[in-house]
XYZ file of C-alpha atoms in Angstrom:
92
model
C -15.869 8.431 -29.837
C -16.474 6.052 -26.930
C -15.428 7.496 -23.556
C -15.307 5.526 -20.312
C -15.513 7.135 -16.903
C -13.884 4.651 -14.566
C -16.441 3.070 -12.278
C -19.413 4.494 -14.190
C -19.573 3.102 -17.700
C -19.260 4.273 -21.287
C -20.641 7.232 -23.224
C -20.692 7.965 -26.936
C -19.602 11.544 -27.682
C -19.564 13.406 -30.972
C -16.187 14.798 -32.016
C -17.714 18.292 -32.000
C -17.786 18.236 -28.173
C -14.059 17.821 -27.756
C -13.280 21.540 -27.978
C -15.171 22.085 -24.706
C -13.635 18.988 -23.131
C -10.107 19.992 -24.175
C -10.571 23.402 -22.544
C -11.451 21.714 -19.249
C -8.585 19.247 -19.704
C -6.125 22.148 -20.137
C -7.417 23.760 -16.923
C -7.100 20.452 -15.085
C -3.523 20.037 -16.250
C -2.602 23.550 -15.042
C -4.167 22.917 -11.643
C -2.358 19.615 -11.316
C 0.984 21.188 -12.217
C 0.483 23.918 -9.610
C -0.776 21.483 -6.958
C -4.142 23.268 -6.711
C -6.163 20.457 -5.079
C -9.362 22.518 -4.811
C -9.174 23.613 -8.454
C -8.326 20.061 -9.512
C -11.445 18.681 -7.766
C -13.678 21.385 -9.249
C -12.354 20.990 -12.796
C -12.321 17.186 -12.738
C -15.974 17.316 -11.651
C -16.778 19.790 -14.432
C -15.003 17.609 -17.029
C -16.854 14.468 -15.976
C -20.168 16.362 -15.778
C -19.616 17.637 -19.331
C -19.027 14.084 -20.588
C -22.227 12.933 -18.858
C -24.210 15.905 -20.198
C -22.926 15.763 -23.772
C -22.645 11.991 -24.157
C -25.141 9.240 -24.771
C -24.780 6.346 -22.328
C -24.089 2.934 -23.826
C -25.996 -0.038 -22.422
C -24.211 -1.863 -19.594
C -23.933 -4.993 -21.756
C -22.269 -3.121 -24.675
C -18.782 -4.390 -25.488
C -17.423 -1.344 -27.306
C -13.708 -0.553 -26.918
C -13.178 2.750 -25.090
C -11.089 5.199 -27.089
C -10.650 7.458 -24.070
C -10.657 6.531 -20.376
C -11.258 9.211 -17.754
C -10.654 8.879 -14.012
C -13.382 8.259 -11.460
C -14.753 11.359 -9.703
C -13.001 10.450 -6.454
C -9.565 9.958 -8.068
C -6.632 11.641 -6.362
C -4.128 13.992 -7.965
C -1.606 11.121 -7.959
C -4.088 8.755 -9.633
C -4.790 11.239 -12.402
C -1.095 12.084 -12.873
C -0.499 8.395 -13.578
C -3.133 8.512 -16.356
C -1.816 11.645 -18.067
C -0.368 11.644 -21.541
C 1.618 14.473 -23.099
C -1.631 16.284 -23.972
C -3.390 15.700 -20.649
C -6.264 13.258 -20.284
C -7.774 14.118 -23.643
C -5.510 13.997 -26.708
C -5.601 16.948 -29.065
């Protein structure tokens, strides 16, 4: 799957990594619902770090469609709320 982190570029991730990413996504959703800004920042950072660690960067000139778009690290709670689907940022 091709994942884009807004403002950073695209990464290719194997489907096997989505269990870990979904766990972080669930935590992020809980923190957003409770208004836990500190927890939100920590978990968003952990989610994006996991994508960077587990993914393989695509070249800057690659024109692959992103199947998943994640917010930039400095995104606000309101910005991320606007991106949420029923399942959080990551479907499944």
